[in-house]
PDB file of C-alpha atoms in Angstrom:
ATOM      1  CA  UNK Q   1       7.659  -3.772   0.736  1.00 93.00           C
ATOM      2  CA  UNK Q   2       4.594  -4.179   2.942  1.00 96.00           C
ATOM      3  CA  UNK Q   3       5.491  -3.263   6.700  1.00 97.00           C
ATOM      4  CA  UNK Q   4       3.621  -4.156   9.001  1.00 98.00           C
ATOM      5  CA  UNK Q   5       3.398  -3.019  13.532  1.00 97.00           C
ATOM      6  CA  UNK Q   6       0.833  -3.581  16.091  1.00 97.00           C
ATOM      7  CA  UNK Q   7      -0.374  -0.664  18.380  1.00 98.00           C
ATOM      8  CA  UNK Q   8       0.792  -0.062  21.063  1.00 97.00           C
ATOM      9  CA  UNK Q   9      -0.311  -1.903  24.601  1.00 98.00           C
ATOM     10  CA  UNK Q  10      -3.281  -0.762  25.738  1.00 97.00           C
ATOM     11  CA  UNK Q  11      -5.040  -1.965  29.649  1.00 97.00           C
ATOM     12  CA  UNK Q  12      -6.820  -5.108  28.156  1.00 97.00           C
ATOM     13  CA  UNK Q  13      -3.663  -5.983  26.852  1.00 96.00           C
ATOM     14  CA  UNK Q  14      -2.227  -6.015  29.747  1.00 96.00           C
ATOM     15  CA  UNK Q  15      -4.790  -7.801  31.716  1.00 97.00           C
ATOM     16  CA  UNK Q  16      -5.064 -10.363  28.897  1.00 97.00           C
ATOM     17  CA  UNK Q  17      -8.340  -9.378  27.814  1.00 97.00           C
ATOM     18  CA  UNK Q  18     -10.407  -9.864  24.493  1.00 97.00           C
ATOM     19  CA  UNK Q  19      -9.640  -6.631  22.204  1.00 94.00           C
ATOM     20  CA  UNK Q  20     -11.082  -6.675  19.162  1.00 95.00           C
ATOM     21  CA  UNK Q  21     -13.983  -3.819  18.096  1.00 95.00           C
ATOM     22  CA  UNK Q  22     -13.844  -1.892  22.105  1.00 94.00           C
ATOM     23  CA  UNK Q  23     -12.146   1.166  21.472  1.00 93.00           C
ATOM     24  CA  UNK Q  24      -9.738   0.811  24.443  1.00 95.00           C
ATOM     25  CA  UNK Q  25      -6.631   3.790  24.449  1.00 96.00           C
ATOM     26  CA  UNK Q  26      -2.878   3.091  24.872  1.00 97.00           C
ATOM     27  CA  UNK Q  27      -1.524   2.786  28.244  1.00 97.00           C
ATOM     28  CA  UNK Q  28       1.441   5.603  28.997  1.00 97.00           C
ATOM     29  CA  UNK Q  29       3.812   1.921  28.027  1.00 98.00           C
ATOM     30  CA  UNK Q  30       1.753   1.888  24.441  1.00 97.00           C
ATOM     31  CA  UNK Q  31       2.745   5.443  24.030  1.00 97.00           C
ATOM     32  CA  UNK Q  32       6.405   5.289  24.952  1.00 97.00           C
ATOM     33  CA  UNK Q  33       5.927   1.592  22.376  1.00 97.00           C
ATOM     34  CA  UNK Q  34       4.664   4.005  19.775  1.00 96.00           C
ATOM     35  CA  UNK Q  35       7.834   6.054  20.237  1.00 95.00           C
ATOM     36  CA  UNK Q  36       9.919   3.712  19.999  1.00 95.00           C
ATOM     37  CA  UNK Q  37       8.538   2.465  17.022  1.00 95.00           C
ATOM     38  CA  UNK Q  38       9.615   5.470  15.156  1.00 91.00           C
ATOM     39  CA  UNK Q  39      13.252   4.192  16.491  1.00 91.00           C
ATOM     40  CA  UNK Q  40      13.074   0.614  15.062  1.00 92.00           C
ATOM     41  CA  UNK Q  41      12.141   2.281  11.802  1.00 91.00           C
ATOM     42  CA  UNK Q  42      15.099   4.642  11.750  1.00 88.00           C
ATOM     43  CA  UNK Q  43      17.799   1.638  12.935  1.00 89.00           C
ATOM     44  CA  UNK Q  44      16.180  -0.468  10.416  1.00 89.00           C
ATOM     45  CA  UNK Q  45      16.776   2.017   7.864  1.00 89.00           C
ATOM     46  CA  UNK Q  46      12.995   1.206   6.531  1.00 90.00           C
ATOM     47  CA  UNK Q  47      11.883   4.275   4.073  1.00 91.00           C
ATOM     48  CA  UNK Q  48       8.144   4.474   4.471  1.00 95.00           C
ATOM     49  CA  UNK Q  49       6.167   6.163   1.798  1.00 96.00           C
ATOM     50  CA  UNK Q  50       2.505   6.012   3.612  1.00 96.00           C
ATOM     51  CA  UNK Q  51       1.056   4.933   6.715  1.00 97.00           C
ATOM     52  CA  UNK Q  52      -2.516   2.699   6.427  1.00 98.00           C
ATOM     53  CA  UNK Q  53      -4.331   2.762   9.675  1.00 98.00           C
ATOM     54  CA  UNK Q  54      -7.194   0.798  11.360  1.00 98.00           C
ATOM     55  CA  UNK Q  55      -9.854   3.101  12.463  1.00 98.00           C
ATOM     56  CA  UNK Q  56      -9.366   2.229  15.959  1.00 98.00           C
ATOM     57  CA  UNK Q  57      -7.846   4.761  18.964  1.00 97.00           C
ATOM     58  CA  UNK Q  58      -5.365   2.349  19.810  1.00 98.00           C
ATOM     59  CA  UNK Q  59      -4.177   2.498  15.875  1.00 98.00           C
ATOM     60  CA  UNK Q  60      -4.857   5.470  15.597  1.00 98.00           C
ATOM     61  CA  UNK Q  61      -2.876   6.967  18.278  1.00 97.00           C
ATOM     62  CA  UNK Q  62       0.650   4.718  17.883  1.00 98.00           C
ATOM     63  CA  UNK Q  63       0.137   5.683  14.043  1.00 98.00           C
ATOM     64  CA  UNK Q  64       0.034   9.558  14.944  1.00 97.00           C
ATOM     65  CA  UNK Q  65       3.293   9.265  17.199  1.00 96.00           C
ATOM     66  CA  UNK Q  66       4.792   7.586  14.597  1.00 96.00           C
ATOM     67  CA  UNK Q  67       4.210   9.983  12.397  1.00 96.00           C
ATOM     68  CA  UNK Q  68       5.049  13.750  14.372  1.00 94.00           C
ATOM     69  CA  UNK Q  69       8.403  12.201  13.431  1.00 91.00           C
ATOM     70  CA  UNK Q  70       7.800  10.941   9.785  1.00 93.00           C
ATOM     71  CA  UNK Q  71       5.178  13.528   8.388  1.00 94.00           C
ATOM     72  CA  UNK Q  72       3.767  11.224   5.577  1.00 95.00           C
ATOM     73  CA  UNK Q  73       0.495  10.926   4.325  1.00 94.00           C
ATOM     74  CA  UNK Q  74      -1.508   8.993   6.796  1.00 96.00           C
ATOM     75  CA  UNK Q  75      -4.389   7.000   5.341  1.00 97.00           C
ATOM     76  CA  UNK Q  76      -7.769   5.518   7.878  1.00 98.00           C
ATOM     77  CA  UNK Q  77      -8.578   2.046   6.197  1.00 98.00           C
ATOM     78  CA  UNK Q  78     -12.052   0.689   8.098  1.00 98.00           C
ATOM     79  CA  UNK Q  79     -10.581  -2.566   6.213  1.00 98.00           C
ATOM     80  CA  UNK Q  80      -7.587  -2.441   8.763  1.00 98.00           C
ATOM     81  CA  UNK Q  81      -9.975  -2.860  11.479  1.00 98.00           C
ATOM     82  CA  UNK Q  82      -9.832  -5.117  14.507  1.00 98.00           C
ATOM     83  CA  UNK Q  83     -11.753  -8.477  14.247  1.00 97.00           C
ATOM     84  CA  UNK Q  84     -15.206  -8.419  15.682  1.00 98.00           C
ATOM     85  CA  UNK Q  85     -14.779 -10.916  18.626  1.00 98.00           C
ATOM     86  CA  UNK Q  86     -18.697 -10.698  19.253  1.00 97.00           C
ATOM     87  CA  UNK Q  87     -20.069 -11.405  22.654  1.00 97.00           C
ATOM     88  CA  UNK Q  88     -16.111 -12.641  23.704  1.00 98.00           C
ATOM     89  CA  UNK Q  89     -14.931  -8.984  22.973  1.00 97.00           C
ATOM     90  CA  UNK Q  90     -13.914  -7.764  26.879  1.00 96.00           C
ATOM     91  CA  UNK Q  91     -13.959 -11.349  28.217  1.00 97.00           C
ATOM     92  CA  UNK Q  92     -10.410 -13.059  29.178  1.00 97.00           C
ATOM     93  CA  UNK Q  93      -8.781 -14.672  26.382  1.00 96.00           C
ATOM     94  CA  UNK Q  94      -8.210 -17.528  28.488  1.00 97.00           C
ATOM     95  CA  UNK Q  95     -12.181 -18.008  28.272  1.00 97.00           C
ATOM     96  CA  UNK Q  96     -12.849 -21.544  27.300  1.00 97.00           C
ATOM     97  CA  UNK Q  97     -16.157 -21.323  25.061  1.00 97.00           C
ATOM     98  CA  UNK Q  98     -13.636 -18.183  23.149  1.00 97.00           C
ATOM     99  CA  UNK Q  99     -10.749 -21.041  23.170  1.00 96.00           C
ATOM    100  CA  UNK Q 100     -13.335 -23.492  21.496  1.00 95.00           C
ATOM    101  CA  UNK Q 101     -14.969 -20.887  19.034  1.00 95.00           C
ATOM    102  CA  UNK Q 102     -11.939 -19.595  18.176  1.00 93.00           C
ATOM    103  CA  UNK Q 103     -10.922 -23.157  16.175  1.00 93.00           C
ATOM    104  CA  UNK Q 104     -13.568 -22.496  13.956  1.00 90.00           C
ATOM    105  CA  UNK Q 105     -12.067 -20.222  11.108  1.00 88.00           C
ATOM    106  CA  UNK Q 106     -14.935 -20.384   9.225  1.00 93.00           C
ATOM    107  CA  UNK Q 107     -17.392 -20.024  11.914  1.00 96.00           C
ATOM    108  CA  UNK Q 108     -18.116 -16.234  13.031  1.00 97.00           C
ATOM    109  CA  UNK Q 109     -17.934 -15.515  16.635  1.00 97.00           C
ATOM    110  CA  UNK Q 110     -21.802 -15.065  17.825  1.00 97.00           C
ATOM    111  CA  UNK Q 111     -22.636 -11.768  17.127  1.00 97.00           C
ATOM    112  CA  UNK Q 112     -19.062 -10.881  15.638  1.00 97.00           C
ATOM    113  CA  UNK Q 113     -17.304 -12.288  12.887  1.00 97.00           C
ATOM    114  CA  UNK Q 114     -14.936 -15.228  11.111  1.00 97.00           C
ATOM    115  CA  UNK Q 115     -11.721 -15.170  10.301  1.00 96.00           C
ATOM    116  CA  UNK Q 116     -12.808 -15.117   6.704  1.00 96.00           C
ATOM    117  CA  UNK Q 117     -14.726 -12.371   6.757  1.00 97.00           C
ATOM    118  CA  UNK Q 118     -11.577 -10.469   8.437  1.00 98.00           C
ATOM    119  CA  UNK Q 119      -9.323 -12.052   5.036  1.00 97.00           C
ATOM    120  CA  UNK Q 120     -12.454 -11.266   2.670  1.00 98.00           C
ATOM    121  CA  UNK Q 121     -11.762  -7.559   3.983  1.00 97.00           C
ATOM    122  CA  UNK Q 122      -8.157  -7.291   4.083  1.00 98.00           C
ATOM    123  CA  UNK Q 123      -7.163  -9.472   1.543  1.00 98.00           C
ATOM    124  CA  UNK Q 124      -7.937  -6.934  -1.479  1.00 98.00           C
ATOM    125  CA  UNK Q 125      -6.000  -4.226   0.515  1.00 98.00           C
ATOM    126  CA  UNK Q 126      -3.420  -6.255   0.141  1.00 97.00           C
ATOM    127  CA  UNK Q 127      -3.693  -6.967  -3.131  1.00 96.00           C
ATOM    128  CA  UNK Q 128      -4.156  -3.121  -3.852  1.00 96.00           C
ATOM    129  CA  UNK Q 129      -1.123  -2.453  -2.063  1.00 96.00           C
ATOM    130  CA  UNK Q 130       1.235  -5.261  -4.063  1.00 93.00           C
ATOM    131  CA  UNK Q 131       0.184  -3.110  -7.373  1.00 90.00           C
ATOM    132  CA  UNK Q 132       2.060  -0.101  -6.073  1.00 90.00           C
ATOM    133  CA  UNK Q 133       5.169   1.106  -6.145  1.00 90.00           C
ATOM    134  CA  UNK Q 134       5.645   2.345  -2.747  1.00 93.00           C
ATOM    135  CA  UNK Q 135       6.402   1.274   0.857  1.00 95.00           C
ATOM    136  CA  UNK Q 136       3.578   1.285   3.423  1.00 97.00           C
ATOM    137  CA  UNK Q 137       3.027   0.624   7.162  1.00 97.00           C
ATOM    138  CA  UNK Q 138       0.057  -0.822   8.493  1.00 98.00           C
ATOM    139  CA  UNK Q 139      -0.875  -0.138  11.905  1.00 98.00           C
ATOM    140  CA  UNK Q 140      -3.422  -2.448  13.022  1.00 98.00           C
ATOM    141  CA  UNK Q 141      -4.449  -5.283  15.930  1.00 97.00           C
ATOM    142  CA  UNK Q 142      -3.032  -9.290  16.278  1.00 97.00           C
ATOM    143  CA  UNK Q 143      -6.056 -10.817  14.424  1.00 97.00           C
ATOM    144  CA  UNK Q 144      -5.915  -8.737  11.390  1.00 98.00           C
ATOM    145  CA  UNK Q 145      -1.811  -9.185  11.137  1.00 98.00           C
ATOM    146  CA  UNK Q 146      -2.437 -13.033  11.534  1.00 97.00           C
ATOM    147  CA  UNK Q 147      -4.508 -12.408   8.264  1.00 97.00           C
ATOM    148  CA  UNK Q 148      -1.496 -10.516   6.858  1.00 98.00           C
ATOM    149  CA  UNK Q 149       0.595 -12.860   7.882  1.00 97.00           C
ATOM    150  CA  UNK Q 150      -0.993 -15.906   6.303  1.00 97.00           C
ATOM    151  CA  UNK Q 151      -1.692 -13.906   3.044  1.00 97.00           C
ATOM    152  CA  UNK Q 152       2.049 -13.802   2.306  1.00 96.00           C
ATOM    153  CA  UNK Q 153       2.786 -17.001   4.265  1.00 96.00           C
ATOM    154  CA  UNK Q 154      -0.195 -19.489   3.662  1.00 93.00           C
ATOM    155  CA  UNK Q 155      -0.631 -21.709   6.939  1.00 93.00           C
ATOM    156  CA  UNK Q 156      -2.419 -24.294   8.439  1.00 93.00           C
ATOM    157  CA  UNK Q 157      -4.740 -23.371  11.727  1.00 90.00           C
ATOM    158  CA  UNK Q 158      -2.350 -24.533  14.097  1.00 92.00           C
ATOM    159  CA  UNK Q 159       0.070 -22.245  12.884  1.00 95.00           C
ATOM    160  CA  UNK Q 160      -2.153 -19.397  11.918  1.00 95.00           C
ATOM    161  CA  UNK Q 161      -3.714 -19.155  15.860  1.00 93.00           C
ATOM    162  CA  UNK Q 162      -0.074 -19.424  16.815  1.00 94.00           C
ATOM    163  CA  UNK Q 163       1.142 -16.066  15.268  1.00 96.00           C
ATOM    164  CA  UNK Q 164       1.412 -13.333  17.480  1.00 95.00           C
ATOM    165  CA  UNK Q 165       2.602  -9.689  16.741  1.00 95.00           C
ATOM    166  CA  UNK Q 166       3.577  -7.950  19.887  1.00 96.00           C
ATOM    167  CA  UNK Q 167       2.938  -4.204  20.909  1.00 96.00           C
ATOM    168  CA  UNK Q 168       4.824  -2.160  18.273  1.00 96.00           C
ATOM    169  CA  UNK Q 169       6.570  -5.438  16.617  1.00 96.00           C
ATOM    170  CA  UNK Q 170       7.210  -4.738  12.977  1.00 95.00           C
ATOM    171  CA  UNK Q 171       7.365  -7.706   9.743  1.00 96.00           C
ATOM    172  CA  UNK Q 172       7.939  -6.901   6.745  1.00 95.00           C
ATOM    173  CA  UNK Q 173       7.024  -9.028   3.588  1.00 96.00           C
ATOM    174  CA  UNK Q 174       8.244  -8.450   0.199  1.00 92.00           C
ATOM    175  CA  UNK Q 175       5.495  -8.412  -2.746  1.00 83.00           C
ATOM    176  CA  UNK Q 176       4.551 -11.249  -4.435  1.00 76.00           C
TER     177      UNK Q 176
END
């Protein structure tokens, strides 16, 4: 099994702010998130074998609370990284020329990147991953976990810009 969680909220989060490259911390609510995460794992019963990280603070820091209580090997993948949201990153999400750009999958962001380039990154980590034997978590941002998502459950735009992780959320998809 591939598991997958979000970091936990950080400021732009909560003022509903393009995230993507800025290395913005967790807020003391993405910290008490990142605590809680360890919970949902232990109800859930989900055995992790390895954590894969983005190299991001915000990743980086809900991955290390997660793990004081786990203790597994804890892996930095640059692959895991947040999308590059070019000249948007900082802006409000509710930004129209984002809103428009955004719609064009193919299309990088000015100065950032596509949505393929995030899949032409993270799709072979996935791939890697399905050829093991073990259970992972990756900790990493909404854009890359849309890509996740639509590896394992191919969509069309509408519903790929629709899919949303929240703050410490977990999915889990089987291998292929």
């Amino acid at each position: 099994m591939i598991y997958l969680a979000r970091h936990g909220q950080t400021q732009w989060n909560v003022e509903k702010r393009i995230c993507g490259r800025a290395d913005v911390p967790l807020t003391t609510v993405g910290r008490r998130q990142a605590q809680n995460l360890v919970q949902k794992l232990s109800d859930k019963k989900i055995k992790i074998d390895r954590i894969i990280v983005s190299p991001l603070c915000r990743a980086q820091e809900t991955a290390l609370i997660v793990n004081e209580k786990l203790q597994l090997p804890l892996i930095t993948d640059e692959r895991l990284i947040e999308m590059d949201f070019g000249v948007y990153d900082g802006k409000a999400i509710s930004t129209p020329d984002f809103q428009k750009a955004r719609l064009e999958f193919s299309l990088p962001f000015p100065n950032g990147e596509s949505i393929l380039d995030v899949a032409s990154r993270v799709y072979p980590l996935l791939s890697e991953l399905e050829n093991r034997s073990e259970q992972v978590l990756l900790v990493c941002h909404n854009a890359v976990s849309r890509v996740v998502d639509n590896y394992f459950h191919g969509k069309n735009m509408q519903e790929f810009l629709a899919f949303n992780l929240a703050n410490t959320e977990i999915k889990c998809y089987e291998k292929r």
